[in-house]
C-alpha positions as CSV (number, residue, x, y, z in Angstrom):
1,M,-180.5,-45.8,34.4
2,Y,-182.6,-45.1,31.3
3,L,-180.1,-44.5,28.9
4,G,-180.3,-46.6,25.9
5,E,-177.3,-48.6,24.3
6,S,-175.7,-47.3,21.3
7,A,-177.0,-48.6,17.9
8,A,-173.5,-49.8,17.1
9,W,-173.1,-51.8,20.1
10,I,-176.8,-53.2,19.7
11,E,-176.0,-54.2,16.1
12,D,-172.7,-55.7,17.2
13,R,-174.2,-57.8,19.7
14,R,-177.0,-59.0,17.3
15,R,-174.5,-59.8,14.7
16,R,-172.5,-61.9,17.1
17,R,-175.6,-64.0,18.2
18,D,-176.5,-64.8,14.7
19,E,-173.3,-66.1,14.2
20,A,-173.1,-68.0,17.0
21,K,-176.3,-69.8,15.9
22,K,-175.3,-70.3,12.6
23,E,-172.2,-72.0,13.9
24,V,-174.2,-74.4,16.1
25,A,-176.4,-75.0,13.2
26,T,-173.3,-75.8,10.8
27,T,-171.7,-78.0,13.1
28,V,-174.9,-80.2,14.1
29,G,-175.8,-80.9,10.5
30,R,-179.3,-82.3,11.3
31,W,-180.4,-78.7,13.1
32,T,-181.4,-75.8,10.9
33,V,-180.7,-72.3,11.9
34,D,-184.7,-72.0,12.3
35,D,-184.5,-74.9,14.8
36,V,-181.8,-73.2,17.0
37,A,-183.4,-69.8,16.8
38,A,-186.4,-72.0,18.2
39,A,-184.7,-73.9,20.9
40,P,-182.7,-71.0,23.0
41,K,-183.0,-73.3,26.1
42,A,-181.3,-76.5,24.2
43,W,-178.8,-74.2,22.7
44,P,-178.1,-71.1,24.8
45,V,-176.0,-68.2,24.0
46,D,-174.0,-66.3,26.9
47,D,-174.1,-62.5,27.1
48,D,-171.2,-61.9,24.7
49,G,-172.7,-63.9,21.8
50,G,-170.8,-67.0,22.4
51,F,-172.2,-70.7,22.2
52,V,-172.8,-72.6,25.4
53,P,-173.0,-76.1,24.9
54,P,-175.7,-78.1,26.8
55,R,-174.8,-80.4,29.8
56,R,-175.4,-84.0,29.7
57,G,-179.2,-84.9,30.4
58,Q,-180.3,-81.5,28.9
59,G,-182.9,-81.5,26.4
60,E,-185.6,-84.2,25.2
61,D,-183.1,-86.9,24.2
62,S,-180.0,-87.0,26.5
63,A,-178.7,-90.0,24.2
64,V,-178.5,-87.8,21.3
65,T,-177.3,-84.8,22.9
66,E,-174.2,-86.5,24.2
67,P,-172.6,-87.1,20.9
68,V,-173.8,-83.7,19.6
69,I,-171.9,-82.0,22.4
70,S,-168.8,-84.0,21.5
71,L,-169.1,-83.2,17.9
72,T,-169.7,-79.4,18.7
73,M,-166.9,-79.4,21.3
74,S,-164.5,-81.4,18.7
75,S,-165.3,-78.8,16.0
76,L,-164.6,-76.1,18.3
77,T,-161.3,-77.4,19.3
78,M,-160.3,-77.9,15.9
79,R,-161.1,-74.5,14.9
80,S,-158.8,-73.2,17.9
81,K,-155.9,-74.7,16.2
82,F,-156.2,-72.7,13.3
83,I,-155.7,-69.5,15.0
84,S,-153.6,-67.2,12.9
85,R,-149.8,-66.8,13.6
86,R,-150.1,-63.2,14.1
87,R,-152.5,-63.8,16.8
88,R,-150.0,-66.8,18.4
89,R,-147.4,-64.2,18.0
90,I,-148.9,-61.4,20.1
91,V,-149.7,-64.2,22.6
92,K,-146.2,-65.3,23.1
93,M,-145.1,-61.5,23.3
94,G,-148.0,-60.9,26.0
95,G,-147.1,-64.0,28.3
96,A,-144.9,-61.9,30.4
97,F,-147.8,-59.4,31.0
98,S,-150.4,-62.3,31.7
99,S,-149.2,-62.8,35.0
100,L,-149.8,-59.3,35.9
101,G,-153.6,-59.5,34.8
102,V,-153.1,-57.9,31.4
103,S,-155.9,-59.5,29.0
104,F,-155.0,-60.6,25.6
105,E,-157.4,-58.4,24.5
106,T,-155.7,-55.4,26.2
107,M,-152.5,-56.4,24.6
108,L,-153.8,-56.6,21.2
109,F,-155.4,-53.0,21.6
110,L,-152.0,-51.2,23.2
111,R,-150.4,-53.1,20.1
112,H,-152.7,-51.4,17.6
113,Y,-154.0,-48.2,19.2
114,G,-151.3,-47.6,21.8
115,V,-149.7,-44.7,20.1
116,R,-153.0,-43.0,19.5
117,L,-153.9,-43.3,22.9
118,L,-150.4,-41.7,24.1
119,G,-150.7,-39.0,21.3
120,T,-154.6,-38.0,22.5
121,S,-153.3,-38.0,26.1
122,T,-150.2,-36.1,25.6
123,T,-151.4,-33.6,23.4
124,W,-154.4,-32.9,25.8
125,L,-152.1,-32.7,28.8
126,M,-149.8,-30.1,26.9
127,W,-152.9,-28.2,25.7
128,D,-154.1,-27.8,29.1
129,I,-151.0,-26.9,30.7
130,S,-151.1,-23.9,28.2
131,Y,-154.8,-23.3,28.2
132,Y,-155.7,-23.5,31.9
133,G,-152.3,-21.5,32.8
134,N,-153.5,-18.8,30.5
135,K,-157.2,-18.7,31.7
136,L,-156.3,-19.1,35.6
137,F,-153.8,-16.6,35.3
138,Q,-155.6,-14.1,32.7
139,S,-155.7,-11.3,35.1
140,S,-152.0,-11.3,35.4
141,F,-151.7,-11.7,31.3
142,I,-154.3,-8.8,30.7
143,V,-152.2,-6.5,33.5
144,A,-149.3,-7.1,31.9
145,L,-150.3,-6.5,28.6
146,T,-152.1,-3.5,28.9
147,G,-150.0,-1.9,31.5
148,E,-149.6,-1.6,35.3
149,D,-151.1,1.9,35.0
150,A,-154.4,0.8,33.1
151,S,-157.6,1.7,34.4
152,L,-160.2,-1.0,35.6
153,L,-162.4,-0.2,32.7
154,A,-159.5,-0.7,30.3
155,I,-158.6,-4.1,31.6
156,S,-162.2,-5.0,31.8
157,V,-162.8,-3.9,27.9
158,A,-159.4,-6.1,27.2
159,S,-160.9,-9.0,28.8
160,T,-164.0,-8.9,27.2
161,I,-162.7,-8.3,23.7
162,N,-160.4,-11.5,24.3
163,S,-163.4,-13.7,25.5
164,F,-165.2,-12.5,22.3
165,V,-162.3,-13.0,20.2
166,A,-162.0,-16.7,21.5
167,L,-165.6,-17.3,20.9
168,M,-165.4,-16.2,17.4
169,G,-162.5,-18.6,17.1
170,Y,-164.5,-21.6,18.6
171,Y,-167.4,-20.9,16.1
172,S,-164.8,-20.9,13.3
173,A,-163.5,-24.3,14.1
174,A,-167.2,-25.5,14.1
175,A,-167.7,-24.3,10.8
176,I,-164.4,-25.8,9.5
177,V,-163.6,-28.9,11.1
178,D,-165.6,-31.4,8.7
179,D,-164.2,-29.7,5.6
180,P,-162.0,-32.7,4.1
181,D,-159.5,-30.0,2.8
182,V,-159.3,-28.8,6.6
183,G,-159.9,-31.7,9.0
184,R,-159.3,-32.4,12.3
185,L,-155.3,-33.1,12.1
186,A,-154.4,-29.9,10.2
187,L,-156.6,-28.0,12.3
188,Q,-154.9,-29.1,15.7
189,Q,-151.5,-29.0,14.3
190,V,-151.8,-25.5,12.7
191,G,-153.7,-24.2,15.8
192,F,-150.9,-25.7,18.0
193,V,-148.1,-24.2,15.9
194,I,-149.7,-20.6,15.6
195,T,-150.6,-20.3,19.5
196,G,-147.4,-21.7,20.5
197,T,-145.6,-19.1,18.2
198,L,-147.7,-16.2,19.4
199,F,-147.1,-17.1,23.2
200,L,-143.2,-17.4,22.3
201,L,-143.5,-13.8,20.6
202,C,-145.4,-12.3,23.6
203,G,-142.7,-13.6,26.0
204,A,-139.6,-12.8,23.9
205,L,-140.8,-9.4,22.7
206,D,-142.3,-8.4,26.2
207,D,-139.9,-5.3,26.4
208,Q,-139.8,-4.4,22.9
209,L,-143.3,-4.2,21.6
210,S,-145.9,-1.7,22.8
211,S,-148.6,-2.9,25.0
212,K,-151.2,-2.5,22.0
213,W,-149.1,-4.9,19.8
214,L,-148.9,-7.5,22.8
215,V,-152.5,-7.0,23.4
216,V,-153.1,-8.1,19.7
217,L,-150.8,-11.1,19.9
218,Y,-152.5,-12.3,22.7
219,F,-156.0,-12.0,21.2
220,L,-154.7,-13.8,18.1
221,A,-153.7,-16.7,20.4
222,S,-156.9,-16.9,21.9
223,F,-158.4,-17.1,18.6
224,F,-156.4,-19.9,17.2
225,G,-156.4,-21.8,20.4
226,Q,-159.9,-22.3,20.0
227,C,-159.9,-22.5,16.5
228,G,-157.7,-25.6,17.0
229,P,-156.5,-27.4,19.8
230,N,-159.5,-26.5,22.2
231,C,-161.8,-28.3,19.8
232,T,-159.8,-30.9,18.8
233,T,-158.1,-32.2,21.8
234,Y,-161.8,-33.2,22.7
235,L,-162.9,-34.2,19.4
236,I,-160.0,-36.5,18.0
237,P,-160.0,-39.1,21.1
238,A,-163.7,-39.5,20.1
239,E,-162.9,-40.8,16.6
240,V,-159.7,-42.9,16.7
241,F,-160.6,-45.9,18.7
242,P,-163.0,-48.9,18.4
243,T,-166.4,-48.4,19.5
244,N,-166.3,-50.9,22.6
245,M,-162.8,-49.1,23.9
246,L,-164.0,-45.6,22.9
247,T,-165.0,-44.3,26.5
248,I,-162.2,-45.4,28.7
249,C,-159.9,-44.1,25.8
250,H,-161.5,-41.1,25.8
251,G,-161.5,-40.7,29.5
252,I,-157.9,-41.4,30.1
253,S,-157.0,-38.4,27.4
254,A,-159.6,-36.1,29.3
255,A,-157.9,-37.1,32.6
256,S,-154.6,-36.6,31.2
257,G,-155.6,-32.9,30.3
258,K,-157.0,-32.3,33.7
259,L,-153.6,-33.4,34.9
260,G,-152.3,-30.6,32.7
261,A,-154.5,-28.2,34.1
262,I,-153.2,-29.1,37.7
263,I,-149.6,-28.8,36.8
264,A,-150.4,-25.2,35.4
265,S,-152.2,-24.2,38.6
266,I,-149.5,-25.2,40.6
267,L,-146.2,-24.4,38.3
268,F,-147.6,-21.0,37.1
269,H,-147.7,-19.6,40.6
270,Y,-143.8,-19.6,40.7
271,L,-143.2,-18.1,37.5
272,S,-142.9,-14.5,36.1
273,V,-145.4,-13.5,33.5
274,C,-142.9,-13.6,30.6
275,D,-141.9,-17.1,31.6
276,L,-145.6,-18.1,31.6
277,F,-145.8,-17.0,28.1
278,L,-142.7,-18.9,27.2
279,L,-144.0,-22.3,28.9
280,S,-147.3,-22.0,27.2
281,G,-145.5,-21.6,24.0
282,C,-143.2,-24.5,24.2
283,A,-146.1,-26.7,25.5
284,S,-148.1,-25.9,22.5
285,L,-145.0,-26.5,20.0
286,A,-144.4,-29.7,21.5
287,A,-147.9,-30.7,21.1
288,A,-148.0,-29.9,17.5
289,G,-145.1,-32.4,17.1
290,L,-146.6,-35.2,19.2
291,T,-149.7,-34.6,16.9
292,F,-147.9,-35.1,13.8
293,L,-146.2,-38.3,15.0
294,T,-148.9,-40.1,16.7
295,L,-152.6,-39.3,15.5
296,P,-154.3,-40.0,12.2
297,E,-156.9,-38.0,10.1
298,T,-160.6,-39.2,10.3
299,T,-162.2,-36.6,8.7
300,T,-163.2,-38.7,5.9
301,L,-163.4,-41.9,7.2
302,D,-166.3,-44.0,8.0
303,L,-165.7,-44.9,11.7
304,H,-167.3,-48.3,11.3
305,E,-164.3,-49.0,9.5
306,I,-162.1,-49.0,12.7
307,D,-164.6,-51.2,14.4
308,K,-164.4,-53.6,11.4
309,Q,-160.4,-53.4,11.6
310,W,-160.7,-54.0,15.4
311,A,-163.1,-57.0,14.9
312,N,-160.4,-58.5,12.5
313,S,-157.8,-58.3,14.7
314,L,-159.5,-59.9,17.7
315,S,-160.7,-62.9,15.7
316,G,-157.4,-63.3,13.9
317,A,-158.9,-64.0,10.9
318,E,-157.4,-64.2,7.4
319,P,-157.0,-62.2,5.3
320,R,-156.1,-59.5,7.3
321,Y,-158.4,-56.1,7.1
322,E,-157.6,-54.2,3.9
323,G,-160.3,-51.4,4.2
324,P,-159.9,-47.5,4.3
325,A,-159.1,-47.5,8.0
326,I,-155.3,-48.7,7.0
327,D,-155.2,-46.1,4.3
328,P,-152.0,-43.8,4.6
329,R,-154.3,-40.8,4.7
330,H,-156.0,-42.4,7.9
């Protein structure tokens, strides 16, 4: 109840109100910006910053107000006729969806950012299949790696070391994730590839390697899982979408991850430990491919550029956005 709005949202609201007041002042030539600002009742602005023309009889001089309204509405009508071609094309493409209650803004968002949303959701889902599958069944993994005849002390020591190694992986991710030479995307891709490869080796070489080497492989998988996807699958969805769509997209991505956790908790009951390793490895490698195909790098990008690009797309204005957000690197 007491949490304040974000600075970006407040600034956007202020900007839209100022633009609405300037548009009214420009359309009604005899009024200045100061006049409009001083007469909010005569020239109201709705909650979204849009201009609301006064009704007949409102204001001190209704005889003057009526032609002003007519002039204002004529200007707005003329402006609406000059919506860019690309926006009209999107509206036409989205006509079939309008009957289903899908808004123009939603269609436009999916056109620009749908692939990113698919990427953040599926990679998080794949990772949680692997991650929660390992964590929920960690006792089975540890026992299988240390040997059935291992003492309770040996199993406890192995579990403690594994947790410590994973924690070091997370600290390592925090130390390098903002490094432009590393970045979020590379950290996630490399983490997925290494973790998936190590899990596949644990499953494929289960009968050929000693328990000591299997434990080492498992510890390395824990390290690179934390120094990689367990950090970035949460971070990337917070940076690749416009501010006003950010929370819903991050929520969809996180919910997809929990779906992966549910799949793992149910499915892994019916598989052997060897198959668990193989499935975790395949899920991680599939997520690495999805990361490469669907997600951009945002480490060196000013996130306000994504908002500028989205505002340009919503307005249908020309020229099109040409800033760093559409650079091949991002």
